[in-house]
Amino acid sequence: QLDGVYWALVLELLFYILYPLVIAPVFFMINKTSGRKKHVLYISLLPFCFGLFLIGERILGFTLLRLHYFIYFFAGIIIASCYEKLKEKFGKFINLIANPLWILASIFLAYSSIIINVYVSKIYDPWLGIIMVFPISLLLFTAVVSTDKKNILTNPLLTKLGKLSYTLFLTHSMVIHIVEKTIPSNSLANTFLIISYSIIGSLVLSII
């Protein structure tokens, strides 16, 4: 609660703590069931995550965790467990999946919630967050499968930026706080300095 930017880290830590105790055994049991039952159990994760949201809303402080975003971790597990089958099934479409237009369309779909959110009532916000798992899973699958073929996602510059992105997330908030405490934002020149130092400081710390 010291810095709202880091809510995602709390969610990740909680998931990784629960993973060996609860989540891995449950997914192991799901994967042992037959195809149709397995699909029903996978789909039931959507209302289950909405249930987690409702629980979070009713327990003081738990709202910050945004527990319904566990759906993205669950999707990662499902893709990983079905990866070989999916790759085999969609392997013949590799030229389409590696096509820049397909990749750009996947990226657009993954970010479409920013546009949709304007037109959706706040009541449906948690459901929008849950449903967006589908386009984001498509983008993840596209990224993983298409790396077998040289394309925009295998570009060394983009790969380097991708590796930096997580450390930028970890460092930027701290750098901004330090810079804002050091330089008063009382003029246009100072504002420019705050922005410049924040960007440079975050990048340097991320590279380190």
PDB file of C-alpha atoms in Angstrom, residues 13-111:
ATOM      1  CA  LEU A  13       3.948 -12.996  -5.103  1.00  0.00           C
ATOM      2  CA  LEU A  14       0.609 -14.266  -3.802  1.00  0.00           C
ATOM      3  CA  PHE A  15       0.114 -16.409  -6.917  1.00  0.00           C
ATOM      4  CA  TYR A  16       3.617 -17.915  -6.682  1.00  0.00           C
ATOM      5  CA  ILE A  17       3.131 -18.671  -2.965  1.00  0.00           C
ATOM      6  CA  LEU A  18      -0.192 -20.396  -3.706  1.00  0.00           C
ATOM      7  CA  TYR A  19       1.095 -22.148  -6.850  1.00  0.00           C
ATOM      8  CA  PRO A  20       2.787 -25.215  -5.277  1.00  0.00           C
ATOM      9  CA  LEU A  21       0.219 -25.492  -2.461  1.00  0.00           C
ATOM     10  CA  VAL A  22      -3.090 -25.077  -4.307  1.00  0.00           C
ATOM     11  CA  ILE A  23      -2.869 -24.188  -7.991  1.00  0.00           C
ATOM     12  CA  ALA A  24      -0.436 -26.841  -9.311  1.00  0.00           C
ATOM     13  CA  PRO A  25      -2.314 -29.770  -7.637  1.00  0.00           C
ATOM     14  CA  VAL A  26      -5.678 -28.469  -8.940  1.00  0.00           C
ATOM     15  CA  PHE A  27      -4.351 -28.096 -12.505  1.00  0.00           C
ATOM     16  CA  PHE A  28      -2.761 -31.547 -12.255  1.00  0.00           C
ATOM     17  CA  MET A  29      -6.211 -33.001 -11.441  1.00  0.00           C
ATOM     18  CA  ILE A  30      -7.866 -30.970 -14.236  1.00  0.00           C
ATOM     19  CA  ASN A  31      -5.330 -32.223 -16.792  1.00  0.00           C
ATOM     20  CA  LYS A  32      -6.096 -35.831 -15.803  1.00  0.00           C
ATOM     21  CA  THR A  33      -9.783 -35.414 -16.752  1.00  0.00           C
ATOM     22  CA  SER A  34     -11.206 -36.133 -20.224  1.00  0.00           C
ATOM     23  CA  GLY A  35     -11.229 -33.488 -22.985  1.00  0.00           C
ATOM     24  CA  ARG A  36     -14.813 -32.202 -22.649  1.00  0.00           C
ATOM     25  CA  LYS A  37     -14.761 -32.038 -18.829  1.00  0.00           C
ATOM     26  CA  LYS A  38     -11.390 -30.317 -18.983  1.00  0.00           C
ATOM     27  CA  HIS A  39     -12.789 -27.598 -21.287  1.00  0.00           C
ATOM     28  CA  VAL A  40     -15.762 -27.036 -18.940  1.00  0.00           C
ATOM     29  CA  LEU A  41     -13.361 -26.689 -15.983  1.00  0.00           C
ATOM     30  CA  TYR A  42     -11.202 -24.242 -17.940  1.00  0.00           C
ATOM     31  CA  ILE A  43     -14.260 -22.119 -18.844  1.00  0.00           C
ATOM     32  CA  SER A  44     -15.417 -22.201 -15.197  1.00  0.00           C
ATOM     33  CA  LEU A  45     -12.241 -20.268 -14.320  1.00  0.00           C
ATOM     34  CA  LEU A  46     -13.953 -17.116 -15.700  1.00  0.00           C
ATOM     35  CA  PRO A  47     -16.800 -17.001 -13.123  1.00  0.00           C
ATOM     36  CA  PHE A  48     -14.364 -18.313 -10.478  1.00  0.00           C
ATOM     37  CA  CYS A  49     -12.132 -15.263 -11.024  1.00  0.00           C
ATOM     38  CA  PHE A  50     -15.159 -12.982 -10.856  1.00  0.00           C
ATOM     39  CA  GLY A  51     -15.897 -14.649  -7.518  1.00  0.00           C
ATOM     40  CA  LEU A  52     -12.353 -13.766  -6.400  1.00  0.00           C
ATOM     41  CA  PHE A  53     -13.093 -10.146  -7.322  1.00  0.00           C
ATOM     42  CA  LEU A  54     -16.260 -10.184  -5.171  1.00  0.00           C
ATOM     43  CA  ILE A  55     -14.319 -11.666  -2.232  1.00  0.00           C
ATOM     44  CA  GLY A  56     -11.640  -8.967  -2.653  1.00  0.00           C
ATOM     45  CA  GLU A  57     -14.336  -6.260  -2.620  1.00  0.00           C
ATOM     46  CA  ARG A  58     -15.719  -7.503   0.688  1.00  0.00           C
ATOM     47  CA  ILE A  59     -12.462  -7.867   2.646  1.00  0.00           C
ATOM     48  CA  LEU A  60     -10.727  -4.667   3.756  1.00  0.00           C
ATOM     49  CA  GLY A  61      -7.556  -3.988   1.755  1.00  0.00           C
ATOM     50  CA  PHE A  62      -8.011  -6.974  -0.586  1.00  0.00           C
ATOM     51  CA  THR A  63      -9.407  -4.763  -3.387  1.00  0.00           C
ATOM     52  CA  LEU A  64      -5.832  -3.640  -4.066  1.00  0.00           C
ATOM     53  CA  LEU A  65      -4.863  -7.219  -4.945  1.00  0.00           C
ATOM     54  CA  ARG A  66      -7.291  -7.413  -7.896  1.00  0.00           C
ATOM     55  CA  LEU A  67      -7.493 -11.167  -7.424  1.00  0.00           C
ATOM     56  CA  HIS A  68      -9.571 -11.637 -10.589  1.00  0.00           C
ATOM     57  CA  TYR A  69      -6.379 -11.026 -12.600  1.00  0.00           C
ATOM     58  CA  PHE A  70      -5.287 -14.526 -11.548  1.00  0.00           C
ATOM     59  CA  ILE A  71      -7.044 -15.443 -14.818  1.00  0.00           C
ATOM     60  CA  TYR A  72      -3.919 -14.347 -16.734  1.00  0.00           C
ATOM     61  CA  PHE A  73      -1.709 -16.713 -14.726  1.00  0.00           C
ATOM     62  CA  PHE A  74      -4.242 -19.503 -15.285  1.00  0.00           C
ATOM     63  CA  ALA A  75      -4.208 -18.799 -19.034  1.00  0.00           C
ATOM     64  CA  GLY A  76      -0.402 -19.033 -19.018  1.00  0.00           C
ATOM     65  CA  ILE A  77      -0.597 -22.453 -17.336  1.00  0.00           C
ATOM     66  CA  ILE A  78      -3.220 -23.667 -19.848  1.00  0.00           C
ATOM     67  CA  ILE A  79      -1.168 -22.479 -22.850  1.00  0.00           C
ATOM     68  CA  ALA A  80       1.966 -24.105 -21.413  1.00  0.00           C
ATOM     69  CA  SER A  81       0.205 -27.429 -20.734  1.00  0.00           C
ATOM     70  CA  CYS A  82      -1.424 -27.525 -24.198  1.00  0.00           C
ATOM     71  CA  TYR A  83       1.490 -25.890 -26.042  1.00  0.00           C
ATOM     72  CA  GLU A  84       2.709 -28.903 -28.048  1.00  0.00           C
ATOM     73  CA  LYS A  85      -0.823 -29.788 -29.184  1.00  0.00           C
ATOM     74  CA  LEU A  86      -1.584 -26.163 -30.086  1.00  0.00           C
ATOM     75  CA  LYS A  87       1.701 -25.816 -31.951  1.00  0.00           C
ATOM     76  CA  GLU A  88       1.017 -28.997 -33.900  1.00  0.00           C
ATOM     77  CA  LYS A  89      -2.535 -27.901 -34.719  1.00  0.00           C
ATOM     78  CA  PHE A  90      -1.619 -24.349 -35.773  1.00  0.00           C
ATOM     79  CA  GLY A  91       1.845 -25.144 -37.197  1.00  0.00           C
ATOM     80  CA  LYS A  92       0.485 -25.178 -40.737  1.00  0.00           C
ATOM     81  CA  PHE A  93      -0.636 -21.552 -40.254  1.00  0.00           C
ATOM     82  CA  ILE A  94       2.838 -20.385 -39.187  1.00  0.00           C
ATOM     83  CA  ASN A  95       3.169 -18.057 -42.222  1.00  0.00           C
ATOM     84  CA  LEU A  96      -0.109 -16.357 -41.251  1.00  0.00           C
ATOM     85  CA  ILE A  97       0.771 -16.168 -37.514  1.00  0.00           C
ATOM     86  CA  ALA A  98       4.224 -14.718 -38.263  1.00  0.00           C
ATOM     87  CA  ASN A  99       2.745 -12.157 -40.674  1.00  0.00           C
ATOM     88  CA  PRO A 100       3.221  -8.541 -39.404  1.00  0.00           C
ATOM     89  CA  LEU A 101      -0.476  -7.765 -40.059  1.00  0.00           C
ATOM     90  CA  TRP A 102      -1.559 -10.703 -37.845  1.00  0.00           C
ATOM     91  CA  ILE A 103       0.887  -9.622 -35.114  1.00  0.00           C
ATOM     92  CA  LEU A 104      -0.274  -5.980 -35.259  1.00  0.00           C
ATOM     93  CA  ALA A 105      -3.931  -7.104 -35.160  1.00  0.00           C
ATOM     94  CA  SER A 106      -3.143  -9.276 -32.092  1.00  0.00           C
ATOM     95  CA  ILE A 107      -1.444  -6.316 -30.375  1.00  0.00           C
ATOM     96  CA  PHE A 108      -4.403  -4.049 -31.221  1.00  0.00           C
ATOM     97  CA  LEU A 109      -6.868  -6.588 -29.769  1.00  0.00           C
ATOM     98  CA  ALA A 110      -4.756  -6.925 -26.608  1.00  0.00           C
ATOM     99  CA  TYR A 111      -4.893  -3.152 -26.066  1.00  0.00           C
TER     100      TYR A 111
END
